Coordinates of C-alpha atoms in Angstrom, one line a residue:
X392 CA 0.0 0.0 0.0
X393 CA 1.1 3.2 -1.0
X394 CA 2.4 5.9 1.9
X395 CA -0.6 8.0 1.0
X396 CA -2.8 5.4 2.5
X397 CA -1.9 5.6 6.2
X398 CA -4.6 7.3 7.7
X399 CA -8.3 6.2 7.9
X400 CA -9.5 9.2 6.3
X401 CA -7.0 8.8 3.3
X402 CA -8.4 5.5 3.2
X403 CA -11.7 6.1 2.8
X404 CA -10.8 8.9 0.4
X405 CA -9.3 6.1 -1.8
X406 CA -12.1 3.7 -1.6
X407 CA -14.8 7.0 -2.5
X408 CA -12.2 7.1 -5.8
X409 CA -12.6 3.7 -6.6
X410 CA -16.6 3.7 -6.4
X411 CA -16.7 6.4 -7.9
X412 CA -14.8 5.3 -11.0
X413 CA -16.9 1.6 -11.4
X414 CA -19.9 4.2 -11.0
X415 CA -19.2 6.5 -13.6
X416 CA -18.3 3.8 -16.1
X417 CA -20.9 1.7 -15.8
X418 CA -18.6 -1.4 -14.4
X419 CA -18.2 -3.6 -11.5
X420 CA -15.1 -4.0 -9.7
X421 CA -13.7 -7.1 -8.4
X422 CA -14.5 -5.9 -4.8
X423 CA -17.2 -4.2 -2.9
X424 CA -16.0 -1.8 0.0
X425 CA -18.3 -0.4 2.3
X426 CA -16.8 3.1 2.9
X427 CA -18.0 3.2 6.7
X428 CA -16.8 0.0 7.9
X429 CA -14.2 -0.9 5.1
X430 CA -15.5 -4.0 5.0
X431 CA -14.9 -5.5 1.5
X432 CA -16.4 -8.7 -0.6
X433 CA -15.6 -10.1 -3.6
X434 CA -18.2 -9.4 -6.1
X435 CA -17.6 -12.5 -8.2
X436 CA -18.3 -16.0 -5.6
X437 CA -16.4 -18.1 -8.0
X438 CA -12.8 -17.1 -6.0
X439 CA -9.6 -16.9 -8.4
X440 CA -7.8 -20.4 -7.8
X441 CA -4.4 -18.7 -7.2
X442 CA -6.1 -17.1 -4.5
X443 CA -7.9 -20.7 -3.2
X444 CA -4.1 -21.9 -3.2
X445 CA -2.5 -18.8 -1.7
X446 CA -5.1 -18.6 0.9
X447 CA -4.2 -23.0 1.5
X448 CA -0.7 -22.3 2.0
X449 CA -0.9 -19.5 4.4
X450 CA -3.6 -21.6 6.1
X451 CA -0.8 -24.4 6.9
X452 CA 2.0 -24.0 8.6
X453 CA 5.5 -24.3 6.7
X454 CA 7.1 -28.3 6.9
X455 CA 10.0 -28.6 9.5
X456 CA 13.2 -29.6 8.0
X457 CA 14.1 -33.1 8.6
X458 CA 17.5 -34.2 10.6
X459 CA 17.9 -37.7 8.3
X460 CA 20.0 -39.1 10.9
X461 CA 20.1 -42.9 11.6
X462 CA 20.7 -44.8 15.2
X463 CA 24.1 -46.8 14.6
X464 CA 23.5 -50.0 15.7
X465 CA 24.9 -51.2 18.9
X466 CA 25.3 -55.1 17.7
X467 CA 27.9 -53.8 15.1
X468 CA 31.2 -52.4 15.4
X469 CA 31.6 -49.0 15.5
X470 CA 34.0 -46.1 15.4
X471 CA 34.7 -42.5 17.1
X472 CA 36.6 -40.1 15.4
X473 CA 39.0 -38.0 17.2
X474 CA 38.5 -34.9 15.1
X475 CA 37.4 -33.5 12.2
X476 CA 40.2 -34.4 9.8
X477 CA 40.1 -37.3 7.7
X478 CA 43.5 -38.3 8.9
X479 CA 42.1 -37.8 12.4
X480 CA 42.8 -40.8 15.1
X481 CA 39.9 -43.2 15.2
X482 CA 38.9 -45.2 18.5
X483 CA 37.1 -48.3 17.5
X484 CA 34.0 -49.2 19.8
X485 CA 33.3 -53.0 19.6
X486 CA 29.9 -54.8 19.7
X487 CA 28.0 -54.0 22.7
X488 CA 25.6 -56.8 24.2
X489 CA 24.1 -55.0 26.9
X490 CA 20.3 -54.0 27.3
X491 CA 19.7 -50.3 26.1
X492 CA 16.5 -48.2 25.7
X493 CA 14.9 -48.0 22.9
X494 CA 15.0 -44.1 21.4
X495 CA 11.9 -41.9 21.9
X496 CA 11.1 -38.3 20.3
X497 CA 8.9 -35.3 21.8
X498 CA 5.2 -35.2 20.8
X499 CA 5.0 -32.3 18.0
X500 CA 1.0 -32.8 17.7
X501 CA -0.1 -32.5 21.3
X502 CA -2.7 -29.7 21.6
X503 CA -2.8 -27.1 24.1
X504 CA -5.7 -27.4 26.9
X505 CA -6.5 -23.6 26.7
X506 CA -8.1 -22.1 29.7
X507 CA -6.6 -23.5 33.1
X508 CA -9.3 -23.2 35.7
X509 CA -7.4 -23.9 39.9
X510 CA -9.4 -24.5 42.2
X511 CA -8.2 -22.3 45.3
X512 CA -9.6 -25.3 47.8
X513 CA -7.5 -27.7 45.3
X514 CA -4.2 -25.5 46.0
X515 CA -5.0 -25.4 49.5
X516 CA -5.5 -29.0 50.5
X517 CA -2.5 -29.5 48.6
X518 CA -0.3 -27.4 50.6
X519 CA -1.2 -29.2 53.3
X520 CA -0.5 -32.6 51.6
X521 CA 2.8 -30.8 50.7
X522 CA 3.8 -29.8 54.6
X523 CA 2.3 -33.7 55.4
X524 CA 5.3 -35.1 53.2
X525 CA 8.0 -33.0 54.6
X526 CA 7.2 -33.9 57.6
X527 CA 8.3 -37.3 56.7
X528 CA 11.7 -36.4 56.5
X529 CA 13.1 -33.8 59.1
X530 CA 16.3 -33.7 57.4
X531 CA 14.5 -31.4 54.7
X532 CA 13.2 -27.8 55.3
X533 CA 9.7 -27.7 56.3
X534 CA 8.2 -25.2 53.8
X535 CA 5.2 -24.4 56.0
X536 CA 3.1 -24.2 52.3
X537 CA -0.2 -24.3 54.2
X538 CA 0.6 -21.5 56.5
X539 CA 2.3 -19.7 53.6
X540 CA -0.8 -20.2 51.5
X541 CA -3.1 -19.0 54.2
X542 CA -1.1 -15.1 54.5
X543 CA -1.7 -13.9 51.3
X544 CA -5.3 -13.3 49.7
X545 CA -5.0 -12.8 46.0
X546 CA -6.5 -9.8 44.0
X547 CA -7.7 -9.8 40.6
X548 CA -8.3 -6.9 38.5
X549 CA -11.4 -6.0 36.8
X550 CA -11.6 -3.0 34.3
X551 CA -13.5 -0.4 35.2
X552 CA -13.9 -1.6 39.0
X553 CA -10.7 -1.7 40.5
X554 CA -9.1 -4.7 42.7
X555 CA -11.4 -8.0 43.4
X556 CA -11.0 -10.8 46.2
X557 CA -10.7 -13.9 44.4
X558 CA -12.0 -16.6 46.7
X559 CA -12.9 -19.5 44.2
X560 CA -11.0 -20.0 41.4
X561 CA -7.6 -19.2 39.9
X562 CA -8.1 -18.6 36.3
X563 CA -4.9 -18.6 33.8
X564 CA -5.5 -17.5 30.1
X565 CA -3.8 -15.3 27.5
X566 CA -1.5 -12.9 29.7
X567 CA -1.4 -12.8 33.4
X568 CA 0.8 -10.5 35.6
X569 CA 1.4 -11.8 39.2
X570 CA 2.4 -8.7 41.2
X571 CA 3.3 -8.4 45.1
X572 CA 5.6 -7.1 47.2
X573 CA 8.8 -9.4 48.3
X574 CA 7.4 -11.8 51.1
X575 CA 3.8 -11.3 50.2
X576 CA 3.5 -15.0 48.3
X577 CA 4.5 -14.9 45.1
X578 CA 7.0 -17.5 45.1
X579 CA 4.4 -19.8 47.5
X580 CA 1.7 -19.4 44.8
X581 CA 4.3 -20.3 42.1
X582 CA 5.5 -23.6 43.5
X583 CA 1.7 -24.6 43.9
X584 CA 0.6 -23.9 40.6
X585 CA 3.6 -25.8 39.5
X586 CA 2.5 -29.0 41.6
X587 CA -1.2 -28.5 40.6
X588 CA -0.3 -28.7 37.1
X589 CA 2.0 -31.3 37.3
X590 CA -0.3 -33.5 39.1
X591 CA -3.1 -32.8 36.3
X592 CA -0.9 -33.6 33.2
X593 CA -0.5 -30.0 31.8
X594 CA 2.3 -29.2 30.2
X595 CA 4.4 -26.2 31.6
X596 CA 7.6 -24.4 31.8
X597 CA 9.0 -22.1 34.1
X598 CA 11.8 -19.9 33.2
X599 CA 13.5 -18.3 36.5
X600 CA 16.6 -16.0 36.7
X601 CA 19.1 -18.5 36.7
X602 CA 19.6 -22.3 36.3
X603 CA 20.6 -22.5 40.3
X604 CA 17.0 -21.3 40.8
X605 CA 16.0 -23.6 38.6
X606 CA 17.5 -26.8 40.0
X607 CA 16.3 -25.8 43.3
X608 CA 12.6 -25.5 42.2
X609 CA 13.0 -28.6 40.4
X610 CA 14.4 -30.3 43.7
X611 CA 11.5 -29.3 45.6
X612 CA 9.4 -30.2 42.1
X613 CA 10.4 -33.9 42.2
X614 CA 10.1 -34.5 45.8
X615 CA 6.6 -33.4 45.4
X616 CA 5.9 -36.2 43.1
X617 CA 6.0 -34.0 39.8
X618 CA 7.3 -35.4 36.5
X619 CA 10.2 -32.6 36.1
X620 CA 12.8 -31.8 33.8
X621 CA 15.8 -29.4 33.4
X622 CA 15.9 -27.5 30.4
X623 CA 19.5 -26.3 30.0
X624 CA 21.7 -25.1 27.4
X625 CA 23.7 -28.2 25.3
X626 CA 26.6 -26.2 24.2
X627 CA 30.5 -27.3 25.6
X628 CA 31.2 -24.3 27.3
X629 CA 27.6 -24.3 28.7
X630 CA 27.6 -27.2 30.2
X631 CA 31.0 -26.8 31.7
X632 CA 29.9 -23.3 33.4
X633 CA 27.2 -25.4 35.1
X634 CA 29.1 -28.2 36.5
X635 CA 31.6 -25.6 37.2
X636 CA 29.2 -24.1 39.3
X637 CA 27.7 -27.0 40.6
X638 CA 31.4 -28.4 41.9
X639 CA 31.6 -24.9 43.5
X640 CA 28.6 -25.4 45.0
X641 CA 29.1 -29.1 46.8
X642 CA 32.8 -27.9 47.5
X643 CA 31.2 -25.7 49.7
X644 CA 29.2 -27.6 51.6
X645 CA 30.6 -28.9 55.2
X646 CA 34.5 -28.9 56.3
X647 CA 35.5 -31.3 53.6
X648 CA 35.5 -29.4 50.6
X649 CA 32.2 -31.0 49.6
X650 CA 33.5 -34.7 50.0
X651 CA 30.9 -37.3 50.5
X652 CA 28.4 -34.8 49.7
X653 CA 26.3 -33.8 46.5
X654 CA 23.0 -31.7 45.5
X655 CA 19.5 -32.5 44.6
X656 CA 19.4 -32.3 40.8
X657 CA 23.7 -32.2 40.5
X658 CA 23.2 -35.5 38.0
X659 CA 21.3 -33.6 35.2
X660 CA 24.7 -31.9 34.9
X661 CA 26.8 -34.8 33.9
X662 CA 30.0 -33.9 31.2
X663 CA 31.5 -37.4 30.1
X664 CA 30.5 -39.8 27.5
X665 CA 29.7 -43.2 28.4
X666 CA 31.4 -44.8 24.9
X667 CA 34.9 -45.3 26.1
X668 CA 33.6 -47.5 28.8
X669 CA 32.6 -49.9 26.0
X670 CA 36.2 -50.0 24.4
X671 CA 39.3 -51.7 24.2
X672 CA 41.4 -49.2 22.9
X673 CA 43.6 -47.1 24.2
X674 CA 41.3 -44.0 25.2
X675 CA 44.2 -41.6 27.0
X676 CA 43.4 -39.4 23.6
X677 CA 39.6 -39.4 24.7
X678 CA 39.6 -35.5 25.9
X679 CA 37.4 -34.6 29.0
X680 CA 33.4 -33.9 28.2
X681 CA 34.4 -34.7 24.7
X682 CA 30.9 -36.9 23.1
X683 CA 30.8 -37.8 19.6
X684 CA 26.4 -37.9 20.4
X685 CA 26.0 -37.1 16.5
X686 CA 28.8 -39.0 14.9
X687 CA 29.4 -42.0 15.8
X688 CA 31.0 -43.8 12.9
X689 CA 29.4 -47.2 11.4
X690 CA 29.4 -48.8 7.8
X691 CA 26.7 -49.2 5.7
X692 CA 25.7 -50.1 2.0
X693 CA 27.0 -52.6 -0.2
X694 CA 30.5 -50.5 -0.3
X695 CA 30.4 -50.4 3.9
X696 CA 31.4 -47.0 3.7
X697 CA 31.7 -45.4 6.9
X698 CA 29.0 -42.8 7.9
X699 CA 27.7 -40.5 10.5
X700 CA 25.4 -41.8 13.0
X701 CA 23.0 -41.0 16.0
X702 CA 25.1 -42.8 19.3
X703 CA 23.0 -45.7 20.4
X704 CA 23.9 -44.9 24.0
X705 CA 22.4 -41.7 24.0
X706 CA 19.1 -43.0 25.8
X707 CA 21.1 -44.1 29.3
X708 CA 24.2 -41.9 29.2
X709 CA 24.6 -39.5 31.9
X710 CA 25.7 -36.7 29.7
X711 CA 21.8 -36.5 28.2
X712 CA 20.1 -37.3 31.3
X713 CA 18.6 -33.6 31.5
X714 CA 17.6 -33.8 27.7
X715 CA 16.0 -37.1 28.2
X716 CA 14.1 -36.2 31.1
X717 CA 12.2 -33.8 29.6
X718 CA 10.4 -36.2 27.0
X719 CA 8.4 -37.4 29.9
X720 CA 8.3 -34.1 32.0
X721 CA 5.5 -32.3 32.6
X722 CA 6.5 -29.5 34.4
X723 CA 10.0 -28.0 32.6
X724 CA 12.2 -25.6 34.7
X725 CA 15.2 -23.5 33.0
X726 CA 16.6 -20.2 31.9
X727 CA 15.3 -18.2 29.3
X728 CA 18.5 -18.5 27.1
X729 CA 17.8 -22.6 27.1
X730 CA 14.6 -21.7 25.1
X731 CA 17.2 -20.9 21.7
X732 CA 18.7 -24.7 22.2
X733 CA 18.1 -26.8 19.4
X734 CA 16.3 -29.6 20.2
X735 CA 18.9 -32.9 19.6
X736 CA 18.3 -35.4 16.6
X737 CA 17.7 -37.9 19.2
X738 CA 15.1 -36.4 20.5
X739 CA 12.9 -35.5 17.8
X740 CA 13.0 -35.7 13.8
X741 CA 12.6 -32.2 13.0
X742 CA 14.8 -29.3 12.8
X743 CA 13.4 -27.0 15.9
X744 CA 14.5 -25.1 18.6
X745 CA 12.9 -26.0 21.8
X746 CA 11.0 -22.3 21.8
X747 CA 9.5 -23.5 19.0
X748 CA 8.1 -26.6 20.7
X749 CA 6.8 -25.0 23.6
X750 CA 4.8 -22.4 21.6
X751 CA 3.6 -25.3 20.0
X752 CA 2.7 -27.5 22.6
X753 CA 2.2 -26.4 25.9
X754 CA -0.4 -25.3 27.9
X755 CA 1.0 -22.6 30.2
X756 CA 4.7 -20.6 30.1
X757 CA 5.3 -18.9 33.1
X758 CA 8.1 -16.5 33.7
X759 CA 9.6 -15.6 37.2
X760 CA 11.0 -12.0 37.2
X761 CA 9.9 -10.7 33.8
X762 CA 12.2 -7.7 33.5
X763 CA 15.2 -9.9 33.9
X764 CA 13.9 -12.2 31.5
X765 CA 13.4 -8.9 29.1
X766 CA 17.0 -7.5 30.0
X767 CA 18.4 -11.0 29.3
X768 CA 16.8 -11.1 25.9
X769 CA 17.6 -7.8 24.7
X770 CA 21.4 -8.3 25.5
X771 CA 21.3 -11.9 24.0
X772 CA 19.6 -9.9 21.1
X773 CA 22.4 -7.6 20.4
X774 CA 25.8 -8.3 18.9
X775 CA 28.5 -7.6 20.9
X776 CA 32.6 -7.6 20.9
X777 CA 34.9 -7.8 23.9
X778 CA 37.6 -5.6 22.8
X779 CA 39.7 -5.8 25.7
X780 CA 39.8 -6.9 29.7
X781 CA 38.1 -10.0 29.7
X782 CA 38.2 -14.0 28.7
X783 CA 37.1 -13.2 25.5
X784 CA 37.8 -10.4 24.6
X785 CA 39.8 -9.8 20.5
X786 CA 42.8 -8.6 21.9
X787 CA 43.7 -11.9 24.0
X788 CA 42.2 -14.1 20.9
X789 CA 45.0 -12.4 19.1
X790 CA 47.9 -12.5 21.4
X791 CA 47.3 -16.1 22.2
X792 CA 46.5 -17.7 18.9
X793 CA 48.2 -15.3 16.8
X794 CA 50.8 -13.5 18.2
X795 CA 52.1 -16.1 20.2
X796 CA 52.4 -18.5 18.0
X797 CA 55.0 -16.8 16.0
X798 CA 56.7 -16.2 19.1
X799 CA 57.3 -19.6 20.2
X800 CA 58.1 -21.3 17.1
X801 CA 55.7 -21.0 14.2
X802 CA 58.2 -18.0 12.9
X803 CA 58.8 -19.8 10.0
X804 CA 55.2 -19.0 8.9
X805 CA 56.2 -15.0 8.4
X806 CA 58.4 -15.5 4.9
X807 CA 54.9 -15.2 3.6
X808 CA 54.9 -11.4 2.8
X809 CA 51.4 -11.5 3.5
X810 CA 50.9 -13.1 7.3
X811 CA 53.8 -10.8 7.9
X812 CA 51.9 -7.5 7.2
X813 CA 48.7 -9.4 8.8
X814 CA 50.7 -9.6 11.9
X815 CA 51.9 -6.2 12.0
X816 CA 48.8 -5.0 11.7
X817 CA 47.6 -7.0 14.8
X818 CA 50.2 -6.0 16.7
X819 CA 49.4 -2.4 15.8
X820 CA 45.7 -3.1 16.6
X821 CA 47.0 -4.4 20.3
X822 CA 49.0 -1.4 20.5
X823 CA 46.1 1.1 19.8
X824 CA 43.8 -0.8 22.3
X825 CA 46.6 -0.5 25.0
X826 CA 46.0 3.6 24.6
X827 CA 42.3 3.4 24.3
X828 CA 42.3 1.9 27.7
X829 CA 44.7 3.7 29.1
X830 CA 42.6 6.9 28.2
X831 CA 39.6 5.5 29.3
X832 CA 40.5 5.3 32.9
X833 CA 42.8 8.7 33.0
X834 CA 39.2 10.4 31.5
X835 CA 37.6 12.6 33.8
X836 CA 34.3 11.0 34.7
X837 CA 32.1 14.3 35.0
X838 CA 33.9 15.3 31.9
X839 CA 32.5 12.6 30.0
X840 CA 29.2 12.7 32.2
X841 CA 28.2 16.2 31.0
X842 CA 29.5 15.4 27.0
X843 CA 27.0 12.5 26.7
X844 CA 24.4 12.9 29.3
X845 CA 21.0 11.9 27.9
X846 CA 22.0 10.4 24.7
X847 CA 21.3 7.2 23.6
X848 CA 24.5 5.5 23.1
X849 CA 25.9 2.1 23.0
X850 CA 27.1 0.6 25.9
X851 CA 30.7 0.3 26.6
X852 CA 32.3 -1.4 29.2
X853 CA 35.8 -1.2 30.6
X854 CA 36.8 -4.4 32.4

């Protein structure tokens, strides 16, 4: 539409033209438009069968693309490849006899319940069913739900009328925004909900600040009797920051530097691959965390040509527990960023990210502290670069897999003219960064206050 139709009146104005013109010449255009309510019709009821097609294909939604991955099968021999180079060392993995799970993909045509009608009495006799099971073991916190549950009376607002006392039912549809003051219930009413829904078969996710809070929501989750599951980033790095974390976390528990204890939930965090425990060879190559899940190597064909396949162990290894665990979950707990993971070929058949599923599936999505949730997404939405003054930043890329490298033997490489001027210019690069810095922090802070106070600028961060 042209810019000269942005208004309703210029709209209207246009549609008085085109009557106007059919009307004048005797003719009868290929739509009626009623100039007060723009409503428009065709005038012929035979429709154009581009149209009938067009309108079919927008109807539908567009095919997923398929993975086309195959499980390697345990009862042959099989192979790992220690890299990506065809001269790369290869571990052979030999026949393996014993019992293993048979591979299972998420739903993709499950149907969302719509409206979710609780039952306040229903979330109050199950607080107390809650405190009745804690007090079964006095090692664990008491968390006092029904008490909790009887301090807070919750308020729904209707337009026009102001605050209500809901007494009855607990209605969730389209949006809802839970609001209260800190210690007036909100977190109570969230773990509730949770077990309510669990124990009626919805399907849910939570996303909370971080994935600590999320492994402690799923402990309490799962000794409440909900099916539960961890969504959580797949990457390396990713899952080496959480166990990270989580050895931090039991180290500091007691005088022992965490030995002989653990945490509720620590096993969804697992790093190694089960695989060399199913070989003969000599597996001191094997790196830490390292898990061929994708590309296990097996022939196939009349030529037996080696190919990539799905790892047959990938239903009861350790490393996948937390993606596994969600196929029966019906309650999922994670971090907002875990929504962008793409779902693994062993899991489903289809190319799609586990957002993608959720919107597709579930009944309810529930986020805890929605403007860090937004703050998270617009910084995971814009590109940045560490220059300098942290673990990634361009400058220590470049000193360490650059720079250094010429300096502690790979000299030889600079008789090409070319990585020789490459070099010098990234050595003039580190030099110009060192005075950047150094005139960041000799800058008057005041200075720079009053040059760029209330502009919108992008955010720069010295480290």
């Amino acid at each position: 539409m042209s810019l000269a139709y942005v208004t309703h009146q210029s709209v209207k104005h246009a549609i008085a033209l085109y009557n106007n013109y059919h009307y004048s010449n005797n003719t009868q255009g290929t739509y009626e438009i009623d100039i007060e309510t723009l409503h428009f019709q065709r005038t012929d009821a035979l429709e154009d069968s581009q149209i009938t097609k067009a309108r079919q294909i927008l109807s539908n939604p567009l095919p997923y693309d398929t993975y086309g991955f195959t499980v390697a099968d345990p009862r042959q021999p099989m192979a790992v490849a220690l890299g990506e180079d065809s001269t790369s060392v290869k571990l052979d993995i030999p026949r393996i006899s014993a019992p293993i799970a048979a591979h299972r993909t998420h739903s993709l045509n499950r149907q969302p319940r719509g409206k979710i009608r609780i039952p306040l009495k229903e979330l109050r006799d199950l607080a107390i069913e809650m405190d009745e099971r804690e007090q079964q073991y006095p090692e664990r916190r008491s968390g006092n739900w029904a008490d909790r549950f009887e301090r807070f009376d919750l308020m729904v607002s209707e337009a026009g009328k102001g605050l209500r006392k809901e007494d009855d039912v607990l209605e969730l549809e389209d949006i809802k925004h839970l609001i209260g003051l800190p210690g007036s219930g909100k977190t109570t009413l969230l773990v509730l909900i949770a077990v309510w829904l669990g124990l009626h078969a919805y399907k849910a996710m939570f996303v909370f600040p971080s994935i600590e809070v999320a492994r402690q929501y799923m402990a309490d989750l799962a000794f409440h009797q909900v099916k539960v599951g961890m969504l959580v980033g797949q990457g390396d790095e990713t899952r080496r920051r959480h166990a990270d974390n989580i050895a931090e976390a039991i180290a500091a528990i007691g005088n022992n530097g965490g030995f002989a204890y653990s945490l509720e939930q620590a096993e969804v965090f697992g790093l190694n691959c089960v695989l060399p425990a199913f070989s003969t060879a000599d597996m001191s190559l094997w790196g830490f965390g390292y898990a061929p899940c994708n590309e296990v190597l097996q022939g196939g064909g009349k030529q037996g040509k080696m190919k990539k396949c799905l790892c047959p162990l990938w239903t009861m290894c350790g490393r996948n527990k937390a993606q596994r665990d969600l196929l029966d979950a019906n309650i999922w707990v994670g971090h907002v960023r875990s929504l962008d993971t793409q779902i693994s070929p062993h899991a489903t058949y289809e190319q799609l990210r586990y957002f993608e599923l959720i919107a597709r599936t579930f009944d309810l999505v529930v986020f805890d502290e929605g403007d860090m949730v937004q703050k998270v997404l617009d910084d995971y939405g814009a590109a940045t670069l560490s220059i300098s003054g942290s673990e990634r930043s361009i400058h220590r890329v470049i000193l360490e897999q650059i720079l250094n490298r010429f300096a502690r033997g790979e000299n030889y490489r600079l008789f090409d003219r070319d990585i020789e001027l490459y070099s010098r210019d990234l050595a003039e690069f580190g030099n110009h960064n060192t005075s950047l810095i150094t005139t960041i922090h000799n800058m008057s802070a005041s200075r720079v206050k009053e040059r760029y106070e209330n502009q919108l600028l992008t955010v720069l961060t010295d480290c």
